[in-house]
Coordinates of C-alpha atoms in Angstrom, one line a residue:
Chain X
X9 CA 81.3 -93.3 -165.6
X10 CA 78.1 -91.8 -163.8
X11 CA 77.7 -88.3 -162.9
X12 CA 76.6 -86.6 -159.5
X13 CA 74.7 -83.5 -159.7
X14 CA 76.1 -81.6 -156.4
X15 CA 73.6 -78.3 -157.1
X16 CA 70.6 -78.9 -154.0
X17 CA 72.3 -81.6 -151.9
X18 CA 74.2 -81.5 -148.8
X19 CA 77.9 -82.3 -148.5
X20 CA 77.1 -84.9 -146.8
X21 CA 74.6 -86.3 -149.6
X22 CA 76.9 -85.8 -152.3
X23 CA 79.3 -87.5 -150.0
X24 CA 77.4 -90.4 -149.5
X25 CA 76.6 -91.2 -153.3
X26 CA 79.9 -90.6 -154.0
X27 CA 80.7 -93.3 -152.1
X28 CA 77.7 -95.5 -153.7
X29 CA 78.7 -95.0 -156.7
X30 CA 82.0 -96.7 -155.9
X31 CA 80.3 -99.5 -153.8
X32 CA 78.2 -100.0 -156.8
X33 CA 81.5 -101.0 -158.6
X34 CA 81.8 -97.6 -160.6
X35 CA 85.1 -96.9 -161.6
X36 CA 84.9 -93.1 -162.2
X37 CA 82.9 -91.1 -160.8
X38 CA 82.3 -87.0 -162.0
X39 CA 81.1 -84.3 -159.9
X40 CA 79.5 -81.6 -161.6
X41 CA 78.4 -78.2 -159.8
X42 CA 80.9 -78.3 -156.6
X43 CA 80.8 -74.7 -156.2
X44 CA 83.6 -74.7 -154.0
X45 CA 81.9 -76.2 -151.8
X46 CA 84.6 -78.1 -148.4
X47 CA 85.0 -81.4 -147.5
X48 CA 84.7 -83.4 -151.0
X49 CA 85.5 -86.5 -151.6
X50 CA 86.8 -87.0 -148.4
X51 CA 88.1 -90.2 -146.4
X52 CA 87.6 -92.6 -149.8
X53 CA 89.1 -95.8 -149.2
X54 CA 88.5 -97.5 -152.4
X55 CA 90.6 -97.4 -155.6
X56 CA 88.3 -95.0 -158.1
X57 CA 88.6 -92.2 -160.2
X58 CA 86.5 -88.9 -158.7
X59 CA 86.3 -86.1 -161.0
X60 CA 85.6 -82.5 -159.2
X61 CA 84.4 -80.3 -162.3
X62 CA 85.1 -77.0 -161.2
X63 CA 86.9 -76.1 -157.6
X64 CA 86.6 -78.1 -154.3
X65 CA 87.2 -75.9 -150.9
X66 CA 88.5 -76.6 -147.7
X67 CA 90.1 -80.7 -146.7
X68 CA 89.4 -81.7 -150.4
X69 CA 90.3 -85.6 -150.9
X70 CA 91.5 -85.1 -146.8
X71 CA 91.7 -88.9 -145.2
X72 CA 91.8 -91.0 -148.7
X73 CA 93.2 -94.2 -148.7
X74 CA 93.6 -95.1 -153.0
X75 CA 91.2 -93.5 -155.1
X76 CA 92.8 -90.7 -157.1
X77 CA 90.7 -87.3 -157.1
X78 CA 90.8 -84.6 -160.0
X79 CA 90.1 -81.2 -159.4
X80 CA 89.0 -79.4 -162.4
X81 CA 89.6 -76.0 -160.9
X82 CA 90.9 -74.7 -157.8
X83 CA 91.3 -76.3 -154.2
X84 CA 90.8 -74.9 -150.6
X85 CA 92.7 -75.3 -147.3
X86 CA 93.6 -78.5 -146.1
X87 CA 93.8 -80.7 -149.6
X88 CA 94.8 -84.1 -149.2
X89 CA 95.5 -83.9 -145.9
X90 CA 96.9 -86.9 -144.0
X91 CA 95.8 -89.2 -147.3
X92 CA 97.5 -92.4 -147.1
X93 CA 97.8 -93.5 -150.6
X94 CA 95.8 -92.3 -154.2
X95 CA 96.8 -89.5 -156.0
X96 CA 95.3 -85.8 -155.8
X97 CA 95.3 -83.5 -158.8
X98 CA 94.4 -80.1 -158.9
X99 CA 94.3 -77.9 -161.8
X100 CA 94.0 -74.6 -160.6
X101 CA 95.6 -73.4 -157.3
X102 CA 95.6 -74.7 -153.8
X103 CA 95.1 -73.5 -150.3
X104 CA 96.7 -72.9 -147.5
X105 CA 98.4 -76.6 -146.1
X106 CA 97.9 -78.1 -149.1
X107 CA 99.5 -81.7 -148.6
X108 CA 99.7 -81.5 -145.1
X109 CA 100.8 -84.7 -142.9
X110 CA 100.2 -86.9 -145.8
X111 CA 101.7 -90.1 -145.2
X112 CA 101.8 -91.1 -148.9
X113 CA 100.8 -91.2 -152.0
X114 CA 100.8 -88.5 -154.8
X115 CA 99.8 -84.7 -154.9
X116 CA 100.1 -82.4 -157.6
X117 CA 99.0 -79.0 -157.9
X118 CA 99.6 -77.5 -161.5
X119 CA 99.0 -73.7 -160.7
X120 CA 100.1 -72.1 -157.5
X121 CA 100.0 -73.4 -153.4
X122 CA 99.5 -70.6 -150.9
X123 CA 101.1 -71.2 -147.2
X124 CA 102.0 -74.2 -145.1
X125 CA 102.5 -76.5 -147.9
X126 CA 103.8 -80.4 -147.4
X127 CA 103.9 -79.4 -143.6
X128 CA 104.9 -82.4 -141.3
X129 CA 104.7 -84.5 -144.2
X130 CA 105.2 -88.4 -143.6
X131 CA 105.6 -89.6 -146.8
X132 CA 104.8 -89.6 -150.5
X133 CA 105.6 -87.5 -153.3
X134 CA 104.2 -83.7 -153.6
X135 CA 104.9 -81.8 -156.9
X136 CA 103.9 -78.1 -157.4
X137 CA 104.3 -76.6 -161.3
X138 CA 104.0 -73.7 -159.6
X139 CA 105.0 -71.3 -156.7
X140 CA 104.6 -72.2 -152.8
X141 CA 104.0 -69.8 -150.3
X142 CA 105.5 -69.0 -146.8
X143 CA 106.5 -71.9 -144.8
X144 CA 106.1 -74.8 -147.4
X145 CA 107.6 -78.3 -145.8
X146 CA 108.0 -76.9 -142.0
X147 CA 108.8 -79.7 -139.8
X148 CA 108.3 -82.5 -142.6
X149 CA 109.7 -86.3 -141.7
X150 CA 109.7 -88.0 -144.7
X151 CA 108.7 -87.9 -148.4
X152 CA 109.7 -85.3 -151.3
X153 CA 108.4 -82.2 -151.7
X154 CA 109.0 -80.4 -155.5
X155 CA 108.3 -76.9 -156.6
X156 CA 109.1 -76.6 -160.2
X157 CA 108.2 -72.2 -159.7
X158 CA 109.8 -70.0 -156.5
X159 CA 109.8 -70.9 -152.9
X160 CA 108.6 -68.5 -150.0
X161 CA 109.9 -68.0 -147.1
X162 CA 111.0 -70.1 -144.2
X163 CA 111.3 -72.9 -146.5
X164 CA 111.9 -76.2 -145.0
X165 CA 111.9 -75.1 -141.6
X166 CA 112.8 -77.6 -138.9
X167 CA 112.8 -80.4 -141.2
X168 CA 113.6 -83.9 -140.3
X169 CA 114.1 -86.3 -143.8
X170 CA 111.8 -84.7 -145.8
X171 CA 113.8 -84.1 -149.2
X172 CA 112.8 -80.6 -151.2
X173 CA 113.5 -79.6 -154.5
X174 CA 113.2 -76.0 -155.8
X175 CA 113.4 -75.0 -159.7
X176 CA 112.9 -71.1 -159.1
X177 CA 114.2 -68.9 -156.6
X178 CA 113.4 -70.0 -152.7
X179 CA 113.1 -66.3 -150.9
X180 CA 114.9 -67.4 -147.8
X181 CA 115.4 -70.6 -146.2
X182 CA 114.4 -71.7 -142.7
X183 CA 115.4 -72.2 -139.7
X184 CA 117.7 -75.5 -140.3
X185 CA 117.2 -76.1 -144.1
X186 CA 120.2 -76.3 -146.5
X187 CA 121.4 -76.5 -150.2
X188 CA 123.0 -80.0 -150.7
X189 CA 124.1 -81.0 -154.0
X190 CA 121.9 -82.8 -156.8
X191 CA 123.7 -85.9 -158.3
X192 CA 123.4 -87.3 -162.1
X193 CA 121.1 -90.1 -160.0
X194 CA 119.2 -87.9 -158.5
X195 CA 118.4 -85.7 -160.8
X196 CA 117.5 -88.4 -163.1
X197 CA 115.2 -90.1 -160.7
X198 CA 113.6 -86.0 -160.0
X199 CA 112.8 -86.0 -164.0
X200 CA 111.2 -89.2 -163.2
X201 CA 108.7 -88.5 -161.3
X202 CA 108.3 -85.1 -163.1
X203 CA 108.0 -86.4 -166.4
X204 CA 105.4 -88.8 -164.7
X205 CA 103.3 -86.8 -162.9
X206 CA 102.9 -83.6 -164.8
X207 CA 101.5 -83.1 -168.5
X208 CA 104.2 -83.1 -171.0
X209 CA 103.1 -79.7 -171.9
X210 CA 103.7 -78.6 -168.6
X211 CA 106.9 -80.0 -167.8
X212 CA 108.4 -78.4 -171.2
X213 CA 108.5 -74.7 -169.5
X214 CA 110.1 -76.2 -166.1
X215 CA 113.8 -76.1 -164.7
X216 CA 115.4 -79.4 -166.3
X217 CA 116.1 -81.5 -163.2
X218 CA 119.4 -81.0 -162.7
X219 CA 119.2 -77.6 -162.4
X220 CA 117.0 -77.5 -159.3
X221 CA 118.0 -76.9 -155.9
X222 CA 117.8 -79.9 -153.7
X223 CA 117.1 -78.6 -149.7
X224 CA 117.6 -80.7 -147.0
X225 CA 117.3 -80.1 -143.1
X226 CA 121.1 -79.6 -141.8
X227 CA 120.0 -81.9 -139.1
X228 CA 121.3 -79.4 -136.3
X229 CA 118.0 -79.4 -134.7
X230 CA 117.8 -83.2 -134.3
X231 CA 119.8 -83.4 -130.9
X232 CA 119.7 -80.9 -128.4
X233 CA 122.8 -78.9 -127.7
X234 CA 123.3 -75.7 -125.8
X235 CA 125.9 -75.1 -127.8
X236 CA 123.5 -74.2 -130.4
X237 CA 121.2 -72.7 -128.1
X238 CA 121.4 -69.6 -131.0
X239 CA 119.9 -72.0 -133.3
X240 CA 117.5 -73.2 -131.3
X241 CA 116.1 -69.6 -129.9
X242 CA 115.9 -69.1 -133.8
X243 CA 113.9 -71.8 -133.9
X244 CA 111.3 -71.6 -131.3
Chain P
X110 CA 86.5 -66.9 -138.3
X111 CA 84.5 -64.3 -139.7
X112 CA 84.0 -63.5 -143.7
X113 CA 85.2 -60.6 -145.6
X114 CA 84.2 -60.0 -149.5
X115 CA 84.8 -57.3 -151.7
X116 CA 84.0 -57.0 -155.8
X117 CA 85.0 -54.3 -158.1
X118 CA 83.3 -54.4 -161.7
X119 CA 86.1 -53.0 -163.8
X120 CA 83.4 -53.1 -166.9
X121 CA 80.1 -51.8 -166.0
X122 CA 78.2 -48.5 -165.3
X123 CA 77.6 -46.5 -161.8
X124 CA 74.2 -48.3 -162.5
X125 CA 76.1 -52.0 -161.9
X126 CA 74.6 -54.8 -159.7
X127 CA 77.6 -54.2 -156.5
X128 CA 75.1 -55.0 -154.1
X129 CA 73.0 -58.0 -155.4
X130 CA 77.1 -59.3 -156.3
X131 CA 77.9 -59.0 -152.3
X132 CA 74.5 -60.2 -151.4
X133 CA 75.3 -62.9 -152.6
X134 CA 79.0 -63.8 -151.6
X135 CA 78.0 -62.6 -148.4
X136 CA 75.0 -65.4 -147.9
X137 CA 78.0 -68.2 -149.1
X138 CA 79.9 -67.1 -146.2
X139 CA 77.0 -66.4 -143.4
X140 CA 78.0 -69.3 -141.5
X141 CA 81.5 -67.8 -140.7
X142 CA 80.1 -64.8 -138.9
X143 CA 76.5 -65.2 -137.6
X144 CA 76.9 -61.9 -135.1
X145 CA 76.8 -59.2 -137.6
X146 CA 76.6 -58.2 -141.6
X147 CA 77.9 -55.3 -143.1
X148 CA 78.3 -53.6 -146.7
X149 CA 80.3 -50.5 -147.6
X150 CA 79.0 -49.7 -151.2
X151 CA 80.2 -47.1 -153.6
X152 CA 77.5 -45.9 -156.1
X153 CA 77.0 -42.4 -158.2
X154 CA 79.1 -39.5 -157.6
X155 CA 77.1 -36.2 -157.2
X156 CA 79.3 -33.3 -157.7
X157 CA 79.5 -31.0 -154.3
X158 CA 77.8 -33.3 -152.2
X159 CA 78.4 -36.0 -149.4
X160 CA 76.3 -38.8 -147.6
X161 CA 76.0 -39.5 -144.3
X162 CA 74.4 -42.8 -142.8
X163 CA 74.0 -42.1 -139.2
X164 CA 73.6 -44.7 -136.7
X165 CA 69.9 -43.4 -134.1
X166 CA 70.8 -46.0 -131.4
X167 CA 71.3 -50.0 -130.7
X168 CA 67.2 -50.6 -131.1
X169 CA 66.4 -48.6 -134.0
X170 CA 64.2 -46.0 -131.8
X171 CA 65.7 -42.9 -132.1
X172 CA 62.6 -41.0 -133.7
X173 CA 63.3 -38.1 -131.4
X174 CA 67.3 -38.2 -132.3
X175 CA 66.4 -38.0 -135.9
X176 CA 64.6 -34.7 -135.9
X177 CA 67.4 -33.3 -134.0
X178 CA 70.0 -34.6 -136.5
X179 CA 67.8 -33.4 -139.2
X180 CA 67.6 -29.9 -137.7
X181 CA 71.5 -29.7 -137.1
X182 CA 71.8 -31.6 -140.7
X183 CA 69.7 -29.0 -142.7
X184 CA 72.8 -26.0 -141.1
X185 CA 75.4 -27.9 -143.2
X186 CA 73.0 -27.8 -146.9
X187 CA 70.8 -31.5 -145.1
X188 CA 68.6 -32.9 -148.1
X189 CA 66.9 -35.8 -148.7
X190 CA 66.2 -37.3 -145.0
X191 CA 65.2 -41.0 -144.8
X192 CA 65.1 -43.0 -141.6
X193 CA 65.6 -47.1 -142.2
X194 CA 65.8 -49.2 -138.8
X195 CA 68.9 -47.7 -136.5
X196 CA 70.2 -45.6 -139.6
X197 CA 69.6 -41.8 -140.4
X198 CA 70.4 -41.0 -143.7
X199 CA 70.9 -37.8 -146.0
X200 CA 72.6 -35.6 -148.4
X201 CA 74.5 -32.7 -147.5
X202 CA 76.7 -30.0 -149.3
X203 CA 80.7 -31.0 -149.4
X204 CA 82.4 -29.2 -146.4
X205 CA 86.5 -28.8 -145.9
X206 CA 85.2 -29.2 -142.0
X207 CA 83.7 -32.5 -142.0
X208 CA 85.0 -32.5 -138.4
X209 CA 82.4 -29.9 -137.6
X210 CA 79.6 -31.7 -139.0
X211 CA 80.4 -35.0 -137.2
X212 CA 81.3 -33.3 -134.2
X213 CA 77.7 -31.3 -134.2
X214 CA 75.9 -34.6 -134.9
X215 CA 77.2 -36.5 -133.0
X216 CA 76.4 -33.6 -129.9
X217 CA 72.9 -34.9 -130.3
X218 CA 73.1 -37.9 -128.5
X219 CA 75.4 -40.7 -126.4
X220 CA 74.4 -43.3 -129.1
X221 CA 74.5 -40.8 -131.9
X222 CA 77.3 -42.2 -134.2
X223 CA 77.9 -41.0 -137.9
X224 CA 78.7 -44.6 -139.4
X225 CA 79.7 -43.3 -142.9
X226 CA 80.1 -40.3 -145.1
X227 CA 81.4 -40.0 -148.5
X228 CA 81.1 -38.8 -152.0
X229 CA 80.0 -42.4 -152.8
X230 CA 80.4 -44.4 -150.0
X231 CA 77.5 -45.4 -147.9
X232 CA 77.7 -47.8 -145.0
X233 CA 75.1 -50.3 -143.9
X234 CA 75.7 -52.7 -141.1
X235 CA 73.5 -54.3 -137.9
X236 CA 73.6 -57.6 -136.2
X237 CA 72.3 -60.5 -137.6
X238 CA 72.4 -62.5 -140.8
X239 CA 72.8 -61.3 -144.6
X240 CA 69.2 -62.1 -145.1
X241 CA 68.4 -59.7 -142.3
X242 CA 70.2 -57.0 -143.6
X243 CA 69.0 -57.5 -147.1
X244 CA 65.4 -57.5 -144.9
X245 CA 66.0 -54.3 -143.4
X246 CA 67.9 -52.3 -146.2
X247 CA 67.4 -54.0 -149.6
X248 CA 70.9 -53.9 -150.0
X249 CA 70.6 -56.2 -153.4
X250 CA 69.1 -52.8 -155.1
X251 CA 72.2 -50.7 -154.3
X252 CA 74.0 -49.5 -157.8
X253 CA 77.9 -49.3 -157.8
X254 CA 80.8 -50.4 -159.4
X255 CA 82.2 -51.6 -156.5
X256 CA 82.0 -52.5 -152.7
X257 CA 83.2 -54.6 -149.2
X258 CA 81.2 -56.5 -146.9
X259 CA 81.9 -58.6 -143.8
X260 CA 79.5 -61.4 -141.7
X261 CA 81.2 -61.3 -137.9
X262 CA 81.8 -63.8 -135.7
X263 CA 82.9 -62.1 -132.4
X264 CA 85.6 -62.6 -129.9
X265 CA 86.8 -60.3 -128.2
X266 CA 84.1 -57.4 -128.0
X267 CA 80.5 -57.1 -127.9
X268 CA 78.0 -57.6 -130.5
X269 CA 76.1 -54.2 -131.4
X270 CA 75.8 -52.1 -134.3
X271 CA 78.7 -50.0 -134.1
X272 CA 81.3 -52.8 -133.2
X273 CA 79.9 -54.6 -136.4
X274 CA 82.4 -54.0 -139.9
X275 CA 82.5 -52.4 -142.6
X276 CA 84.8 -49.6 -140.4
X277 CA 84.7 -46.3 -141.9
X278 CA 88.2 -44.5 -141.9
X279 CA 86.4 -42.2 -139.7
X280 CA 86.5 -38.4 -140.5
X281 CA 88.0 -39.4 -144.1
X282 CA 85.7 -39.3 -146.6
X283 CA 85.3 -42.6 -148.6
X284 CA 87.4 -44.7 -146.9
X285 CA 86.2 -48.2 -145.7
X286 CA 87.6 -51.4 -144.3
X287 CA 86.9 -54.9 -143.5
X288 CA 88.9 -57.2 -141.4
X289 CA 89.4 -60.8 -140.4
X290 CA 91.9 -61.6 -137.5
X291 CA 93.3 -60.1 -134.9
X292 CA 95.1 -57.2 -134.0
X293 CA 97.4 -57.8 -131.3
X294 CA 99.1 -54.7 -130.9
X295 CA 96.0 -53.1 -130.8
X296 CA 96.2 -51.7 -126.9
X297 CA 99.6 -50.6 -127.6
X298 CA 98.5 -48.3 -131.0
X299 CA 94.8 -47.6 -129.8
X300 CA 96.9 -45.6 -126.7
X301 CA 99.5 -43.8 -129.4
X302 CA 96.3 -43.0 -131.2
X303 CA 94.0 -41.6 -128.2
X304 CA 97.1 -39.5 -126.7
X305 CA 96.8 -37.7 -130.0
X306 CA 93.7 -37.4 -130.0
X307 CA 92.0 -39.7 -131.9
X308 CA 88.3 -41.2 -130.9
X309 CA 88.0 -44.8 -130.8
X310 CA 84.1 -45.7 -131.2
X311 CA 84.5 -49.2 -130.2
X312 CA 86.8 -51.9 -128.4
X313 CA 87.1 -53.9 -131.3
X314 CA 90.5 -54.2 -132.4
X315 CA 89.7 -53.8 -136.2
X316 CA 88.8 -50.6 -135.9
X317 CA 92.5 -49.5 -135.8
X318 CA 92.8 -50.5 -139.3
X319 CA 90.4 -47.6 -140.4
X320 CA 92.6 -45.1 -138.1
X321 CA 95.7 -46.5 -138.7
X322 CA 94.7 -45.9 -142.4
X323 CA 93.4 -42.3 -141.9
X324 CA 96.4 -41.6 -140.3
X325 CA 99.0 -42.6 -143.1
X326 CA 96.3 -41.4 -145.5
X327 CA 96.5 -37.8 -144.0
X328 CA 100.4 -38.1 -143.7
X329 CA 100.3 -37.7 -147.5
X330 CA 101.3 -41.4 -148.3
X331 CA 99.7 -42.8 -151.7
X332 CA 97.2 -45.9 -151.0
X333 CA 99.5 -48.4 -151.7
X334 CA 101.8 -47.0 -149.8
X335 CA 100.0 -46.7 -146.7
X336 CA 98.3 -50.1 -147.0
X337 CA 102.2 -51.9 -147.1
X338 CA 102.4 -50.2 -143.8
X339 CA 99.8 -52.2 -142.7
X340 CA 101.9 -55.3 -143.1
X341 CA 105.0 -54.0 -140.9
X342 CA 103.6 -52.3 -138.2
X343 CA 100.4 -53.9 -137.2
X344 CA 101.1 -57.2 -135.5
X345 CA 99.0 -60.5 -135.4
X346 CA 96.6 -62.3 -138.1
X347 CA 94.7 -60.3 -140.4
X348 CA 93.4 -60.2 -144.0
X349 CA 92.2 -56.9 -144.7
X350 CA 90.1 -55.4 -147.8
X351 CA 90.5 -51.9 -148.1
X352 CA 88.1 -49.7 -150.2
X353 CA 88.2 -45.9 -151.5
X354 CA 86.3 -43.9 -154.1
X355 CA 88.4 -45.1 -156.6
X356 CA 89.7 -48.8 -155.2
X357 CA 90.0 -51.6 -153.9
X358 CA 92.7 -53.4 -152.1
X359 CA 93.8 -56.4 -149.8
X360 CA 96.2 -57.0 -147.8
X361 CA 97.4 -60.2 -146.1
X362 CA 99.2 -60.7 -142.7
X363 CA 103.3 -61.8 -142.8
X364 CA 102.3 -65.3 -141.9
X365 CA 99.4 -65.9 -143.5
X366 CA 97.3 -66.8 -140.4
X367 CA 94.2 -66.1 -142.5
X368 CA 92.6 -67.2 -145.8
X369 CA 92.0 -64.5 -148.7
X370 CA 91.2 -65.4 -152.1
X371 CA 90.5 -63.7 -155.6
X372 CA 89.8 -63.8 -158.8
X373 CA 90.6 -61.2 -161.8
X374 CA 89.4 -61.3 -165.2
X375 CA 89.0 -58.3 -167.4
X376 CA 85.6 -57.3 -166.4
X377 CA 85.9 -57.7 -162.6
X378 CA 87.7 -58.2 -159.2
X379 CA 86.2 -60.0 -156.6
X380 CA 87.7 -60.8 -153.2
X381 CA 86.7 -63.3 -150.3
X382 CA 87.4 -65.5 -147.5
X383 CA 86.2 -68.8 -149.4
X384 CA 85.8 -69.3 -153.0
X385 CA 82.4 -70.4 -152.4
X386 CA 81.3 -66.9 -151.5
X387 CA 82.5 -65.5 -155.0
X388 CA 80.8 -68.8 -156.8
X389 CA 78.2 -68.2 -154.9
X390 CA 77.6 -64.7 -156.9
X391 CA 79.6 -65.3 -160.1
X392 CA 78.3 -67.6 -162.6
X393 CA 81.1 -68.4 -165.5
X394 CA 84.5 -69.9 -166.0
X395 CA 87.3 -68.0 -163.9
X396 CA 90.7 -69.0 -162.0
X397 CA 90.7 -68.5 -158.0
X398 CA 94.1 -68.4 -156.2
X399 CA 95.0 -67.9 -152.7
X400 CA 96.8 -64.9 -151.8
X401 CA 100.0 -65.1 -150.6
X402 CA 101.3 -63.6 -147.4
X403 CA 102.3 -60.0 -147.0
X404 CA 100.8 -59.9 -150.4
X405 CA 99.1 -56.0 -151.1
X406 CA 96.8 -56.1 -154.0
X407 CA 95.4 -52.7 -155.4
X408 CA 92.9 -52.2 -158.1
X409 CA 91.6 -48.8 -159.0
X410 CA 88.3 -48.4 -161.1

């Protein structure tokens, strides 16, 4: 383990050992002194453990491509966005489009996300212990998107086969999105992952699997039809 | 972009460090509005009496305004006259016709504006960075429990003192806001506004905020009240901070265009548009969260 002081350098400086480090064959890296500072650990292709002791701010672990990334405390906009695979942890809270257009790998966010989360997500598994904010999962293709708290609204707007599951309350649904039933299998394979990716501590005051609500798009927005040009005023 | 801050010490004494605390979150967050800096800063209440900053002109040369301002001043109980840069600033004795007073200064001169008055409240803003304004007014020294600030980066009006934030809910005493966003049925409410009335110093669309404020304010509604308002009849992207004599509150747009966060603990409040800003000026170990949208926060002192 080595540590990186990020108090006096540039983003770009930290970035760069960062990325030494890792070169240099280090396996787990610590960040001390982020300050909140944007654009951590960005765009790091190599499998590695980067602890971010205290908050990260905006596009946090944004472009990674393996390593898996810790936040100690809270996260900014743009967290993990478009990562392809790794896992991203955050402790606190997280921005505004946190998980956005990721294309894999895992994201989990043990406090709270704001608005826009998992939007036009491609892939990969996002897990909130949580609440979301307005407009979590609009237009997402693939992938499943869990909030273990509430839901704001528009959830799952416009979705394509993205597949959502809610343990609180969702405030309203969006434009499209729909209740479908949770089977014994799948609600086995949902305390799966849970019981996987968050602490056991943390799981133990969640909604057991089965009784979350699973959302999926009702797929009337996948083919045009002027019959359901209502729908689709709604929509745009 | 642009960067909004606000901190209330829920703790400390009249005599607390407010202006150092948004010194400081305002530097972190410089590069989001290089235009302008404001603070609105709330320090000791002295019974029977209100302060005015008035704004000389654009340059800072209004020697000969000041004398005249002083004279008319001295009519309504004017003590304590200091000039600093663009800014004319005194005491005077608490009046139920503050609409006199402004009215009479602002006689004096085309660019003759009264930026702030209040029990508490005083209002500092010009263009340029944080460290320019700390430069010019040594805003760091100011004492208060709490405060707002905003850096600007303008879009849609030009860049001058008076189009530069904190607003003050003008003609209500201690009543300040900062905004980030945009208004966008601004025209539309600036022209209900004017038809009744109401002067609009500026074309910048945040300045309806303050008015629209004032307005419900006046109407009798309680803070939070009028500050939910906010959230169904102003259209387009804003987060707001709103501060009185005795609070301070956000609130956030329905969709959440723009970023707020905060962070409570027992001894204090603080409020930005980036975490950095409030670790920038806060040392310890605290939680930050993002609001939400159409979230209203109110916290009085």
């Amino acid at each position: 383990m080595v540590e990186i002081d990020a108090a006096g350098r540039t983003t770009r400086e930290v970035n760069r050992a960062i990325r030494q480090r890792i070169a240099e064959s280090c396996k787990e890296v610590v960040l001390r002194n982020p300050g909140a500072r944007h654009n951590l650990a960005v765009a790091i292709l190599e499998d590695a453990h980067i602890r971010i002791a205290g908050s990260a701010g905006y596009y946090c672990g944004g472009l990674i491509d393996g390593p898996s990334i810790e936040v100690e405390g809270s996260a900014g906009w743009g967290l993990a966005e478009s990562m392809l695979s790794g896992t991203v942890r955050v402790h606190g809270s997280a921005g505004s489009g946190a998980a956005a257009a990721v294309r894999g790998g895992t994201v989990v966010i043990h406090g709270d996300a704001a608005a826009r989360l998992g939007v036009s997500m491609k892939g990969g598994i996002v897990i909130v212990a949580g609440n979301c904010g307005y407009m979590a999962g609009f237009m997402a293709q693939k992938g499943t998107l869990i909030v273990c708290g509430n839901a704001g609204e528009a959830f799952a707007d416009s979705m394509y086969a993205t597949v959502c599951y809610v343990g609180g309350e969702i405030a309203n649904l969006g434009t499209d999105a729909v209740i479908a039933p949770i089977d014994a299998g799948e609600a086995q394979q949902l305390e799966k992952i849970l019981s996987t990716h968050l602490p056991a501590t943390l799981r133990s005051t969640k909604p057991a699997a089965a009784d979350f609500k699973k959302v999926v798009a009702g797929r009337k927005l996948w083919n045009f039809d002027k019959r359901e040009w209502r729908t689709w005023q709604e929509a745009l | 972009m642009c960067g909004i801050v606000g901190y209330l010490d829920k703790v400390g004494t009249e005599g607390g460090n407010v202006g150092s605390v948004l010194l400081g979150m305002l530097t972190a967050l410089a590069c989001r509005g290089p235009d302008s800096t404001g603070v609105a800063v709330f320090g000791q209440h002295r019974p029977d009496e209100l302060i005015a900053q008035i704004k000389l002109g654009e340059n800072g040369n209004g020697t000969e305004y000041a004398r005249k301002i002083e004279e008319t001043g001295k009519e309504f109980g004017g003590r304590e006259f200091s000039q600093t840069s663009a800014y004319l600033r005194f005491v005077f004795t608490e009046t139920n016709d503050l609409h006199a007073f402004i009215t009479r200064v602002e006689a004096t001169g085309d660019p003759v504006e009264v930026v702030s008055v209040g029990r508490r409240l005083e209002i500092v803003k010009q263009v340029g960075s944080p460290s320019r304004l700390e430069k010019t007014f040594g805003i760091s020294a100011f004492q208060g429990k709490h405060g707002i600030g905003h850096t600007r980066l303008s879009t849609e009006s030009v860049v001058d003192l008076s189009h530069s934030q904190p607003f003050w809910g003008h003609g209500y005493p201690d009543l300040a806001i900062v905004h980030n966003g945009h208004i966008t049925n601004y025209h539309q409410l600036r022209r209900r506004y004017e038809q009744r009335g109401t002067r609009f110093y500026t074309e910048n669309d945040s300045e309806v905020v303050a008015v629209f404020l004032v307005d419900k304010l006046q109407q009798g509604r309680g803070l939070h009240t009028a500050i939910e308002s906010i959230v169904r009849e102003l259209d387009g992207s804003f987060s707001c901070l709103v501060a009185t004599d005795s609070a301070l509150a956000f609130v956030k747009d329905a969709f959440s265009f723009k970023p707020l966060v905060f962070a409570e603990t027992d001894d204090f409040v603080a409020v930005a548009t980036e975490e950095v800003a409030i670790r920038n000026a806060i040392p310890g170990d605290f939680t930050v969260r993002e609001a939400q949208a159409k979230e209203v926060r109110v916290w009085s002192r």
